[in-house]
Short mmCIF file of C-alpha atoms in Angstrom, two decimals:
data_model
loop_
_atom_site.label_atom_id
_atom_site.label_comp_id
_atom_site.label_asym_id
_atom_site.label_seq_id
_atom_site.Cartn_x
_atom_site.Cartn_y
_atom_site.Cartn_z
CA UNK K 797 144.03 128.44 70.20
CA UNK K 798 146.96 128.95 72.63
CA UNK K 799 145.33 132.08 74.09
CA UNK K 800 142.04 130.42 74.64
CA UNK K 801 143.01 126.85 75.74
CA UNK K 802 143.94 125.98 79.39
CA UNK K 803 145.55 127.43 81.06
CA UNK K 804 146.44 130.26 78.69
CA UNK K 805 142.64 131.30 79.14
CA UNK K 806 143.36 132.18 82.72
CA UNK K 807 144.56 135.42 81.47
CA UNK K 808 141.13 136.68 80.53
CA UNK K 809 139.28 135.10 83.61
CA UNK K 810 137.05 137.50 85.72
CA UNK K 811 135.33 134.65 87.95
CA UNK K 812 135.90 130.83 88.97
CA UNK K 813 133.13 128.58 90.16
CA UNK K 814 134.00 125.91 92.49
CA UNK K 815 132.33 122.56 93.11
CA UNK K 816 132.22 121.48 96.83
CA UNK K 817 132.12 117.82 97.40
CA UNK K 818 135.06 116.09 95.90
CA UNK K 819 136.89 119.38 95.26
CA UNK K 820 136.93 121.03 98.68
CA UNK K 821 136.28 118.22 100.97
CA UNK K 822 135.42 114.47 100.79
CA UNK K 823 132.24 113.29 102.48
CA UNK K 824 132.41 110.71 105.10
CA UNK K 825 131.53 110.14 108.62
CA UNK K 826 132.09 112.92 111.09
CA UNK K 827 131.00 115.44 108.25
CA UNK K 828 133.97 114.88 106.05
CA UNK K 829 137.66 116.13 105.66
CA UNK K 830 139.28 118.86 103.82
CA UNK K 831 141.06 117.77 100.69
CA UNK K 832 144.85 118.69 101.26
CA UNK K 833 145.90 122.08 100.10
CA UNK K 834 142.26 123.19 99.09
CA UNK K 835 141.71 125.43 102.25
CA UNK K 836 144.80 127.41 101.27
CA UNK K 837 143.79 127.43 97.59
CA UNK K 838 140.29 128.80 98.24
CA UNK K 839 142.12 131.51 100.31
CA UNK K 840 144.50 132.38 97.51
CA UNK K 841 141.69 132.44 95.00
CA UNK K 842 139.78 134.96 97.19
CA UNK K 843 142.82 137.29 97.80
CA UNK K 844 143.16 137.44 93.82
CA UNK K 845 141.06 140.09 91.57
CA UNK K 846 138.71 137.00 90.68
CA UNK K 847 135.26 136.64 91.92
CA UNK K 848 134.71 133.27 93.36
CA UNK K 849 131.38 131.32 93.75
CA UNK K 850 130.57 127.72 95.06
CA UNK K 851 128.12 125.56 93.06
CA UNK K 852 126.90 122.23 94.24
CA UNK K 853 124.09 120.02 93.86
CA UNK K 854 123.75 119.34 97.72
CA UNK K 855 120.14 119.08 98.54
CA UNK K 856 119.93 117.28 101.83
CA UNK K 857 120.83 120.18 103.86
CA UNK K 858 120.05 123.74 103.67
CA UNK K 859 123.00 126.29 102.95
CA UNK K 860 123.65 127.54 106.49
CA UNK K 861 124.13 124.03 107.75
CA UNK K 862 126.52 122.76 105.07
CA UNK K 863 128.37 126.21 104.78
CA UNK K 864 128.88 126.00 108.77
CA UNK K 865 130.36 122.60 108.19
CA UNK K 866 132.82 123.95 105.71
CA UNK K 867 133.42 126.75 107.93
CA UNK K 868 134.69 124.27 110.65
CA UNK K 869 136.85 122.39 107.98
CA UNK K 870 138.82 125.84 107.70
CA UNK K 871 137.40 127.20 104.61
CA UNK K 872 136.51 131.04 103.95
CA UNK K 873 133.16 130.61 102.41
CA UNK K 874 129.77 132.43 103.26
CA UNK K 875 126.21 131.28 102.52
CA UNK K 876 125.77 134.27 99.76
CA UNK K 877 128.52 132.80 97.66
CA UNK K 878 126.83 129.32 97.66
CA UNK K 879 124.48 128.14 94.75
CA UNK K 880 122.37 124.98 95.34
CA UNK K 881 119.20 123.83 93.64
CA UNK K 882 116.71 124.51 96.72
CA UNK K 883 117.24 128.29 96.55
CA UNK K 884 117.35 128.24 92.70
CA UNK K 885 114.03 126.39 92.67
CA UNK K 886 112.48 128.91 95.27
CA UNK K 887 113.36 131.75 92.76
CA UNK K 888 111.67 129.60 89.98
CA UNK K 889 108.37 129.09 92.33
CA UNK K 890 108.16 132.42 93.15
CA UNK K 891 108.73 133.73 89.46
CA UNK K 892 105.75 131.47 88.46
CA UNK K 893 103.35 131.68 91.23
CA UNK K 894 103.92 127.89 92.10
CA UNK K 895 102.76 126.49 95.63
CA UNK K 896 104.81 123.24 95.94
CA UNK K 897 104.07 119.91 97.56
CA UNK K 898 107.62 119.21 98.75
CA UNK K 899 108.99 115.71 98.78
CA UNK K 900 112.60 116.66 100.49
CA UNK K 901 114.98 115.55 103.14
CA UNK K 902 113.99 117.45 106.43
CA UNK K 903 117.27 119.22 106.52
CA UNK K 904 116.53 121.14 103.44
CA UNK K 905 113.02 122.41 104.58
CA UNK K 906 114.73 125.68 105.97
CA UNK K 907 115.09 126.82 102.31
CA UNK K 908 111.60 126.69 101.78
CA UNK K 909 110.58 128.78 105.04
CA UNK K 910 108.92 131.58 102.99
CA UNK K 911 107.28 129.46 100.11
CA UNK K 912 103.50 129.23 100.32
CA UNK K 913 102.83 125.51 100.09
CA UNK K 914 99.09 125.57 100.70
CA UNK K 915 96.72 124.35 97.94
CA UNK K 916 99.90 123.04 96.14
CA UNK K 917 100.10 123.22 92.17
CA UNK K 918 103.25 121.39 91.71
CA UNK K 919 105.79 119.07 93.08
CA UNK K 920 109.33 119.55 94.12
CA UNK K 921 111.59 116.56 94.94
CA UNK K 922 115.07 116.61 96.26
CA UNK K 923 117.27 113.68 97.45
CA UNK K 924 114.61 112.57 100.33
CA UNK K 925 116.57 109.23 100.85
CA UNK K 926 114.53 107.33 103.52
CA UNK K 927 111.75 109.72 103.25
CA UNK K 928 111.06 108.14 99.77
CA UNK K 929 108.36 105.94 101.12
CA UNK K 930 105.58 104.25 99.24
CA UNK K 931 103.16 106.77 100.85
CA UNK K 932 105.04 109.77 100.48
CA UNK K 933 105.89 109.20 96.80
CA UNK K 934 102.03 108.20 96.65
CA UNK K 935 101.17 111.68 98.06
CA UNK K 936 103.16 113.41 95.64
CA UNK K 937 101.84 111.48 92.70
CA UNK K 938 98.14 112.23 94.02
CA UNK K 939 98.97 115.83 93.76
CA UNK K 940 100.40 115.67 90.44
CA UNK K 941 97.59 113.64 88.78
CA UNK K 942 95.06 115.81 90.19
CA UNK K 943 96.43 118.93 88.30
CA UNK K 944 95.22 119.92 84.91
CA UNK K 945 98.90 120.28 83.58
CA UNK K 946 101.29 118.56 86.24
CA UNK K 947 104.49 120.50 86.93
CA UNK K 948 107.27 118.22 88.58
CA UNK K 949 110.47 119.95 89.56
CA UNK K 950 113.37 117.85 90.41
CA UNK K 951 116.44 119.28 92.38
CA UNK K 952 119.02 117.04 90.47
CA UNK K 953 118.65 114.05 88.25
CA UNK K 954 121.38 111.76 89.79
CA UNK K 955 121.13 108.02 89.69
CA UNK K 956 122.92 107.16 92.74
CA UNK K 957 125.84 108.06 94.95
CA UNK K 958 128.21 106.60 97.48
CA UNK K 959 128.01 106.80 101.27
CA UNK K 960 130.32 104.99 103.65
CA UNK K 961 127.86 102.14 103.82
CA UNK K 962 127.48 101.75 100.23
CA UNK K 963 125.61 102.94 97.30
CA UNK K 964 122.18 105.04 97.55
CA UNK K 965 119.67 105.74 95.16
CA UNK K 966 119.58 109.39 94.18
CA UNK K 967 116.71 111.82 93.36
CA UNK K 968 116.77 111.10 89.70
CA UNK K 969 115.46 107.62 90.20
CA UNK K 970 112.28 108.94 91.85
CA UNK K 971 112.02 111.85 89.46
CA UNK K 972 111.69 109.00 86.76
CA UNK K 973 109.27 107.08 88.84
CA UNK K 974 106.73 110.09 88.98
CA UNK K 975 107.60 111.02 85.52
CA UNK K 976 106.33 107.70 84.26
CA UNK K 977 103.26 107.65 86.65
CA UNK K 978 101.95 110.92 85.62
CA UNK K 979 103.20 110.78 82.01
CA UNK K 980 105.05 114.14 82.58
CA UNK K 981 108.68 115.35 82.04
CA UNK K 982 110.31 116.74 85.05
CA UNK K 983 112.05 120.21 85.31
CA UNK K 984 115.51 119.48 86.53
CA UNK K 985 117.15 122.33 88.68
CA UNK K 986 121.02 121.78 89.42
CA UNK K 987 124.03 121.05 87.57
CA UNK K 988 124.19 120.21 84.56
CA UNK K 989 121.15 122.32 83.92
CA UNK K 990 122.30 125.36 81.79
CA UNK K 991 119.55 127.59 83.68
CA UNK K 992 121.51 126.68 86.90
CA UNK K 993 125.01 127.77 86.03
CA UNK K 994 123.63 130.93 84.40
CA UNK K 995 122.02 131.88 87.49
CA UNK K 996 125.68 131.94 89.05
CA UNK K 997 126.93 133.96 85.87
CA UNK K 998 124.18 136.38 86.40
CA UNK K 999 124.94 136.78 90.12
CA UNK K 1000 128.68 137.64 89.14
CA UNK K 1001 127.62 139.71 86.19
CA UNK K 1002 129.79 137.74 83.80
CA UNK K 1003 129.68 136.61 80.38
CA UNK K 1004 130.27 132.56 80.16
CA UNK K 1005 133.50 133.10 78.59
CA UNK K 1006 134.99 135.26 81.47
CA UNK K 1007 134.34 132.34 83.89
CA UNK K 1008 135.63 128.83 84.85
CA UNK K 1009 134.36 125.68 86.53
CA UNK K 1010 136.47 123.62 88.67
CA UNK K 1011 134.69 120.28 89.54
CA UNK K 1012 135.29 116.49 90.08
CA UNK K 1013 132.38 115.37 88.10
CA UNK K 1014 133.26 115.25 84.49
CA UNK K 1015 129.62 115.28 83.06
CA UNK K 1016 127.74 117.35 85.57
CA UNK K 1017 130.56 120.00 86.47
CA UNK K 1018 132.81 120.32 83.32
CA UNK K 1019 130.50 119.15 80.60
CA UNK K 1020 127.58 121.28 82.03
CA UNK K 1021 129.77 124.34 82.50
CA UNK K 1022 131.09 123.68 78.79
CA UNK K 1023 127.39 123.45 77.45
CA UNK K 1024 126.90 127.10 78.87
CA UNK K 1025 129.89 128.54 77.00
CA UNK K 1026 132.44 128.44 80.23
CA UNK K 1027 135.62 126.51 80.45
CA UNK K 1028 135.57 123.52 82.61
CA UNK K 1029 138.52 121.91 84.49
CA UNK K 1030 138.42 118.68 86.26
CA UNK K 1031 140.43 117.86 89.43
CA UNK K 1032 141.81 114.19 90.19
CA UNK K 1033 140.08 114.06 93.31
CA UNK K 1034 136.45 113.18 94.68
CA UNK K 1035 134.42 111.20 91.99
CA UNK K 1036 137.22 111.42 89.23
CA UNK K 1037 137.93 108.22 87.41
CA UNK K 1038 140.83 107.66 85.21
CA UNK K 1039 138.29 106.73 82.58
CA UNK K 1040 137.20 110.39 82.68
CA UNK K 1041 140.18 111.41 80.67
CA UNK K 1042 139.09 109.43 77.57
CA UNK K 1043 135.26 110.05 77.87
CA UNK K 1044 133.26 109.63 74.68
CA UNK K 1045 131.41 112.85 74.94
CA UNK K 1046 132.95 115.39 77.37
CA UNK K 1047 136.65 116.58 77.31
CA UNK K 1048 137.70 118.80 79.90
CA UNK K 1049 139.54 121.77 78.96
CA UNK K 1050 142.26 120.95 81.55
CA UNK K 1051 142.77 118.03 84.12
CA UNK K 1052 144.76 118.90 87.46
CA UNK K 1053 145.63 116.78 90.26
CA UNK K 1054 143.68 118.88 92.76
CA UNK K 1055 142.19 122.18 93.46
CA UNK K 1056 145.59 123.53 94.85
CA UNK K 1057 147.22 122.78 91.47
CA UNK K 1058 144.35 124.27 89.49
CA UNK K 1059 144.58 127.61 91.65
CA UNK K 1060 148.27 127.77 91.41
CA UNK K 1061 147.98 127.33 87.53
CA UNK K 1062 145.34 129.98 87.12
CA UNK K 1063 147.29 132.54 89.33
CA UNK K 1064 150.65 131.66 87.52
CA UNK K 1065 149.11 132.41 84.31
CA UNK K 1066 147.71 136.01 85.45
CA UNK K 1067 151.16 137.30 86.95
CA UNK V 957 84.51 89.84 56.65
CA UNK V 958 81.22 88.95 58.00
CA UNK V 959 82.67 85.51 58.80
CA UNK V 960 85.86 86.70 60.66
CA UNK V 961 84.42 89.86 62.45
CA UNK V 962 82.70 89.64 65.88
CA UNK V 963 80.30 88.12 66.69
CA UNK V 964 80.44 85.90 63.59
CA UNK V 965 84.16 84.80 64.53
CA UNK V 966 82.47 82.87 67.42
CA UNK V 967 81.63 80.01 65.09
CA UNK V 968 85.31 79.09 64.55
CA UNK V 969 86.42 79.51 68.28
CA UNK V 970 88.00 76.81 70.33
CA UNK V 971 88.86 78.83 73.39
CA UNK V 972 88.07 81.82 75.61
CA UNK V 973 90.32 83.78 77.89
CA UNK V 974 88.66 86.08 80.67
CA UNK V 975 90.27 88.76 82.33
CA UNK V 976 89.21 88.48 86.14
CA UNK V 977 89.20 91.98 87.80
CA UNK V 978 86.51 94.15 86.21
CA UNK V 979 85.06 91.10 84.26
CA UNK V 980 84.00 88.82 86.85
CA UNK V 981 84.20 90.83 89.80
CA UNK V 982 84.79 94.33 91.04
CA UNK V 983 87.40 94.73 93.78
CA UNK V 984 86.68 96.81 97.01
CA UNK V 985 86.35 96.26 100.51
CA UNK V 986 85.46 92.67 101.93
CA UNK V 987 87.22 91.21 98.93
CA UNK V 988 84.78 92.47 96.14
CA UNK V 989 81.61 91.74 94.52
CA UNK V 990 80.63 89.46 91.59
CA UNK V 991 79.32 91.54 88.63
CA UNK V 992 75.78 90.74 87.98
CA UNK V 993 75.21 87.82 85.58
CA UNK V 994 79.04 86.91 85.52
CA UNK V 995 78.93 83.75 87.65
CA UNK V 996 76.16 82.29 85.39
CA UNK V 997 77.97 83.30 82.51
CA UNK V 998 81.23 81.57 83.49
CA UNK V 999 79.13 78.42 84.17
CA UNK V 1000 77.29 78.37 80.70
CA UNK V 1001 80.69 78.92 78.91
CA UNK V 1002 82.38 75.99 80.93
CA UNK V 1003 79.31 73.97 79.98
CA UNK V 1004 79.96 74.71 76.35
CA UNK V 1005 82.51 72.69 74.08
CA UNK V 1006 84.76 75.70 74.47
CA UNK V 1007 87.93 75.88 76.46
CA UNK V 1008 88.01 78.61 79.21
CA UNK V 1009 90.99 80.17 80.70
CA UNK V 1010 91.65 83.09 83.24
CA UNK V 1011 94.28 85.56 82.56
CA UNK V 1012 95.05 88.29 85.11
CA UNK V 1013 97.84 90.78 86.06
CA UNK V 1014 97.15 90.19 89.87
CA UNK V 1015 100.28 90.29 91.74
CA UNK V 1016 99.44 91.00 95.21
CA UNK V 1017 98.22 87.45 96.14
CA UNK V 1018 99.17 83.89 95.11
CA UNK V 1019 96.70 82.06 93.10
CA UNK V 1020 95.13 79.73 95.64
CA UNK V 1021 94.22 82.95 97.91
CA UNK V 1022 92.58 84.61 95.06
CA UNK V 1023 90.99 81.83 93.50
CA UNK V 1024 89.45 80.73 96.92
CA UNK V 1025 87.95 84.44 96.85
CA UNK V 1026 86.41 83.91 93.58
CA UNK V 1027 85.01 80.61 94.55
CA UNK V 1028 83.36 82.19 97.51
CA UNK V 1029 81.70 84.90 95.27
CA UNK V 1030 80.23 81.67 93.59
CA UNK V 1031 82.48 81.09 90.50
CA UNK V 1032 83.59 77.73 89.06
CA UNK V 1033 87.03 78.28 88.90
CA UNK V 1034 90.36 76.27 90.00
CA UNK V 1035 94.06 77.38 90.38
CA UNK V 1036 95.10 75.30 87.35
CA UNK V 1037 92.75 77.49 84.93
CA UNK V 1038 94.35 80.65 86.30
CA UNK V 1039 97.38 82.39 84.46
CA UNK V 1040 99.22 85.28 86.49
CA UNK V 1041 102.49 87.04 86.20
CA UNK V 1042 104.17 85.17 88.94
CA UNK V 1043 104.06 81.53 88.03
CA UNK V 1044 104.86 82.74 84.42
CA UNK V 1045 107.93 84.28 85.88
CA UNK V 1046 108.90 81.18 87.80
CA UNK V 1047 108.91 79.37 84.52
CA UNK V 1048 111.18 81.92 83.12
CA UNK V 1049 113.44 81.93 86.04
CA UNK V 1050 113.93 78.21 86.01
CA UNK V 1051 114.50 78.04 82.31
CA UNK V 1052 117.25 80.54 82.23
CA UNK V 1053 118.78 79.43 85.71
CA UNK V 1054 117.90 82.75 87.38
CA UNK V 1055 117.91 83.14 91.08
CA UNK V 1056 115.91 86.11 92.08
CA UNK V 1057 116.18 88.73 94.63
CA UNK V 1058 112.33 89.20 95.34
CA UNK V 1059 110.84 92.60 95.96
CA UNK V 1060 107.10 91.62 95.82
CA UNK V 1061 104.04 91.61 98.25
CA UNK V 1062 104.03 89.05 100.96
CA UNK V 1063 100.91 87.55 99.82
CA UNK V 1064 102.78 86.51 96.56
CA UNK V 1065 105.67 84.78 98.20
CA UNK V 1066 103.87 81.37 98.05
CA UNK V 1067 104.32 81.66 94.15
CA UNK V 1068 108.09 81.42 94.66
CA UNK V 1069 108.29 78.68 97.37
CA UNK V 1070 110.31 76.36 95.22
CA UNK V 1071 112.51 78.81 93.66
CA UNK V 1072 116.22 79.15 94.82
CA UNK V 1073 116.83 82.73 95.81
CA UNK V 1074 120.11 82.30 97.24
CA UNK V 1075 123.20 84.39 95.77
CA UNK V 1076 120.62 86.23 93.53
CA UNK V 1077 121.62 86.90 89.90
CA UNK V 1078 118.63 88.89 89.05
CA UNK V 1079 115.56 90.90 90.63
CA UNK V 1080 112.03 90.23 90.40
CA UNK V 1081 109.59 93.22 91.16
CA UNK V 1082 105.71 92.95 91.52
CA UNK V 1083 103.26 95.41 92.92
CA UNK V 1084 104.81 95.57 96.49
CA UNK V 1085 102.97 98.49 97.39
CA UNK V 1086 103.96 99.48 100.97
CA UNK V 1087 106.98 97.36 100.74
CA UNK V 1088 108.41 99.70 98.31
CA UNK V 1089 110.40 101.58 100.71
CA UNK V 1090 113.62 103.10 100.22
CA UNK V 1091 115.40 100.48 101.87
CA UNK V 1092 114.03 97.85 99.72
CA UNK V 1093 114.32 99.51 96.50
CA UNK V 1094 117.89 100.26 97.26
CA UNK V 1095 118.63 96.54 98.41
CA UNK V 1096 117.17 95.62 95.06
CA UNK V 1097 119.28 98.31 93.27
CA UNK V 1098 122.36 97.16 94.91
CA UNK V 1099 121.85 93.47 93.68
CA UNK V 1100 121.32 94.71 90.14
CA UNK V 1101 124.22 96.97 89.88
CA UNK V 1102 126.82 94.47 91.22
CA UNK V 1103 125.85 92.26 88.20
CA UNK V 1104 127.82 92.17 85.20
CA UNK V 1105 124.69 91.88 83.07
CA UNK V 1106 121.78 93.29 85.41
CA UNK V 1107 118.48 91.25 84.84
CA UNK V 1108 115.47 92.92 85.87
CA UNK V 1109 112.03 91.21 85.72
CA UNK V 1110 108.75 93.19 86.35
CA UNK V 1111 105.41 91.56 86.97
CA UNK V 1112 103.57 94.18 84.98
CA UNK V 1113 104.12 97.70 83.97
CA UNK V 1114 101.02 99.45 85.24
CA UNK V 1115 101.34 103.17 86.21
CA UNK V 1116 98.65 103.16 88.90
CA UNK V 1117 95.45 101.62 90.04
CA UNK V 1118 92.45 102.62 91.87
CA UNK V 1119 91.47 101.26 95.42
CA UNK V 1120 88.56 102.36 97.53
CA UNK V 1121 90.97 104.92 99.27
CA UNK V 1122 92.26 106.58 96.28
CA UNK V 1123 94.74 106.01 93.49
CA UNK V 1124 98.06 103.90 94.21
CA UNK V 1125 101.35 103.63 92.41
CA UNK V 1126 101.73 100.31 90.48
CA UNK V 1127 104.74 98.29 89.85
CA UNK V 1128 105.69 99.96 86.48
CA UNK V 1129 106.54 103.18 88.34
CA UNK V 1130 109.36 101.19 90.30
CA UNK V 1131 110.15 99.27 87.46
CA UNK V 1132 111.09 102.58 85.61
CA UNK V 1133 113.08 103.71 88.83
CA UNK V 1134 115.23 100.78 88.91
CA UNK V 1135 115.62 100.84 85.09
CA UNK V 1136 117.10 104.31 85.36
CA UNK V 1137 119.17 103.58 88.31
CA UNK V 1138 120.98 100.82 86.60
CA UNK V 1139 120.64 101.91 82.96
CA UNK V 1140 118.82 98.70 82.26
CA UNK V 1141 115.60 97.66 80.46
CA UNK V 1142 113.37 95.32 82.29
CA UNK V 1143 111.49 92.33 81.05
CA UNK V 1144 107.84 92.60 81.70
CA UNK V 1145 105.89 89.78 82.44
CA UNK V 1146 102.03 89.96 82.23
CA UNK V 1147 99.44 91.43 79.90
CA UNK V 1148 100.00 93.03 77.34
CA UNK V 1149 103.32 90.85 76.91
CA UNK V 1150 102.84 88.65 73.87
CA UNK V 1151 104.65 86.01 75.51
CA UNK V 1152 102.33 85.81 78.43
CA UNK V 1153 99.31 85.47 76.25
CA UNK V 1154 101.22 82.93 74.21
CA UNK V 1155 101.64 80.84 77.41
CA UNK V 1156 97.99 80.68 77.88
CA UNK V 1157 97.63 79.56 74.26
CA UNK V 1158 100.12 76.81 74.41
CA UNK V 1159 98.30 75.58 77.68
CA UNK V 1160 95.12 75.17 75.60
CA UNK V 1161 97.00 73.76 72.58
CA UNK V 1162 95.33 76.49 70.34
CA UNK V 1163 96.50 78.76 67.66
CA UNK V 1164 95.66 82.32 68.27
CA UNK V 1165 92.98 82.56 65.64
CA UNK V 1166 91.24 80.04 67.60
CA UNK V 1167 90.90 81.98 70.80
CA UNK V 1168 89.05 85.23 72.09
CA UNK V 1169 89.93 87.59 75.06
CA UNK V 1170 87.28 89.17 77.08
CA UNK V 1171 88.58 92.09 79.13
CA UNK V 1172 87.76 95.45 80.53
CA UNK V 1173 91.23 97.20 79.84
CA UNK V 1174 91.20 98.00 76.23
CA UNK V 1175 95.18 98.31 76.21
CA UNK V 1176 96.39 95.52 78.13
CA UNK V 1177 93.48 92.80 77.53
CA UNK V 1178 92.18 93.56 74.16
CA UNK V 1179 95.10 95.34 72.48
CA UNK V 1180 97.32 92.90 73.93
CA UNK V 1181 95.55 89.88 72.58
CA UNK V 1182 94.97 91.21 69.17
CA UNK V 1183 98.82 92.01 68.84
CA UNK V 1184 98.99 88.40 69.38
CA UNK V 1185 96.63 87.32 66.78
CA UNK V 1186 93.46 86.64 68.72
CA UNK V 1187 90.16 88.66 68.87
CA UNK V 1188 89.64 90.96 71.70
CA UNK V 1189 86.20 92.05 73.11
CA UNK V 1190 85.81 94.84 75.57
CA UNK V 1191 83.25 94.71 78.40
CA UNK V 1192 81.71 97.96 79.61
CA UNK V 1193 82.25 97.15 83.34
CA UNK V 1194 85.45 97.60 85.35
CA UNK V 1195 88.05 100.13 84.02
CA UNK V 1196 85.98 100.60 81.10
CA UNK V 1197 85.54 104.22 79.93
CA UNK V 1198 83.34 105.66 76.91
CA UNK V 1199 86.41 107.05 75.31
CA UNK V 1200 87.95 103.68 74.90
CA UNK V 1201 85.26 103.18 71.99
CA UNK V 1202 87.20 105.94 70.01
CA UNK V 1203 90.79 105.07 71.29
CA UNK V 1204 93.38 106.36 68.78
CA UNK V 1205 95.57 103.07 68.55
CA UNK V 1206 93.26 100.03 69.81
CA UNK V 1207 89.72 99.14 68.51
CA UNK V 1208 88.11 96.27 69.82
CA UNK V 1209 86.60 93.59 67.89
CA UNK V 1210 83.40 94.01 69.72
CA UNK V 1211 82.15 95.90 72.68
CA UNK V 1212 79.32 94.28 74.95
CA UNK V 1213 77.80 95.56 78.11
CA UNK V 1214 79.13 93.03 80.45
CA UNK V 1215 80.44 89.19 80.49
CA UNK V 1216 76.92 87.77 80.45
CA UNK V 1217 76.10 89.65 77.14
CA UNK V 1218 79.57 88.51 75.67
CA UNK V 1219 78.81 84.79 76.41
CA UNK V 1220 75.37 84.81 75.30
CA UNK V 1221 76.38 86.43 72.07
CA UNK V 1222 79.13 83.70 71.63
CA UNK V 1223 76.86 80.91 72.26
CA UNK V 1224 74.17 82.09 70.28
CA UNK V 1225 76.37 82.08 67.08
CA UNK V 1226 77.45 78.55 67.80
CA UNK V 1227 74.03 77.13 67.93
#
């Protein structure tokens, strides 16, 4: 037990997966601010022999845009290291010969640049925010209801999130709306979907027990990674709440103050 | 069996409840058209010793407006004979001291004229159509999520309906969206809710077995009335489909071509 628990498990690790928002930075006006110590922590991790990937449920912007934002905050990060639902959905679409009707935020459209959207045979929804108009929902509904076997792909299943001006309805709410309208079950791409975590492991060429997820979201980051066979550590930044430490169904393998402490603990064990 | 089945049951009837759209008239441009024979049928029914009420899930217009439309089509109908979800919800609101945040079509607002909507402690949604914007849904969500015990009242639970320009998402879809966002179960007012049918029976002072519902919607009109202990007869007009006659869970007590045939059959049995 001592060898497999946190932080002893750090010895056998080959890769670490980091959530972005709430772990590296806090969102907010002016594009957000780096969480103290996190720029240095990413640098240390990448200087080690561990593989590093970033895994986010961000679906309002294409990767080049939000990676550039993180670089401006000082992070050593590149697009090829980042896994987000949109490119994962593109792989699924291409694999299954699906041509989507897209109901996503304009900023996300570049991710679908090379996808055939003519004569759609499925619907993909992301966090479209103000683009979730009655007309746009009705258009997506009409595509689905006309299909013999409706396919609805949702980039996440969140209920709501917090912005500086208050709570905002997230993509999961509109996924449920279309599910009910068409009597169909959506396929969710993004954390905590096991398929999504597996795609990151595949990219690193690692087995689940060789990887650790660090996130601020107990259910989607930590619980999702654990259901995949990985270890999951929660940071006390971002959307962390004290009640997470006595959650009824998810128990993190470890809880640390922030990314800096997580990385120091991992690297200490490996010396 | 012969005495209680259709049409023999007509002998012991004291009241008949009629659905509106699809039974009296077909909706469409210019306010719709009367279904042939239905104006005369309503007249005959009201000239008999039977009580007559009208029961609709209409939630885009206040009763005076759509009753005036029906009068223009030639029907003998008055507001006091019509039961629709909005006034039923007003009774519930007043009974429970609830002050609603309203997300309904502008045309329905007159029904809520005398309702206190300050400092809301519940949300009422109707078929708001184009008013189901992201902003309006978010506003309703924020009211609910702030409440210690969120109360969501939905005027119907339909998935979609047909208009001349195609299928349109109905209120049930947005009810499901808010249910998921706030982890709450909506209270549905309208057919097929037993409470709604019971309010019509109460108004007539009748027991369920003394009343018959005539509608075009097998599940909401016929099935709903039957679950209340009434007889339910389906007309082959409006949204009737041939597959209704072999529906897996609902079997009408009788199926007739239209309202004219239903009324003639009832009155013939009573001679």
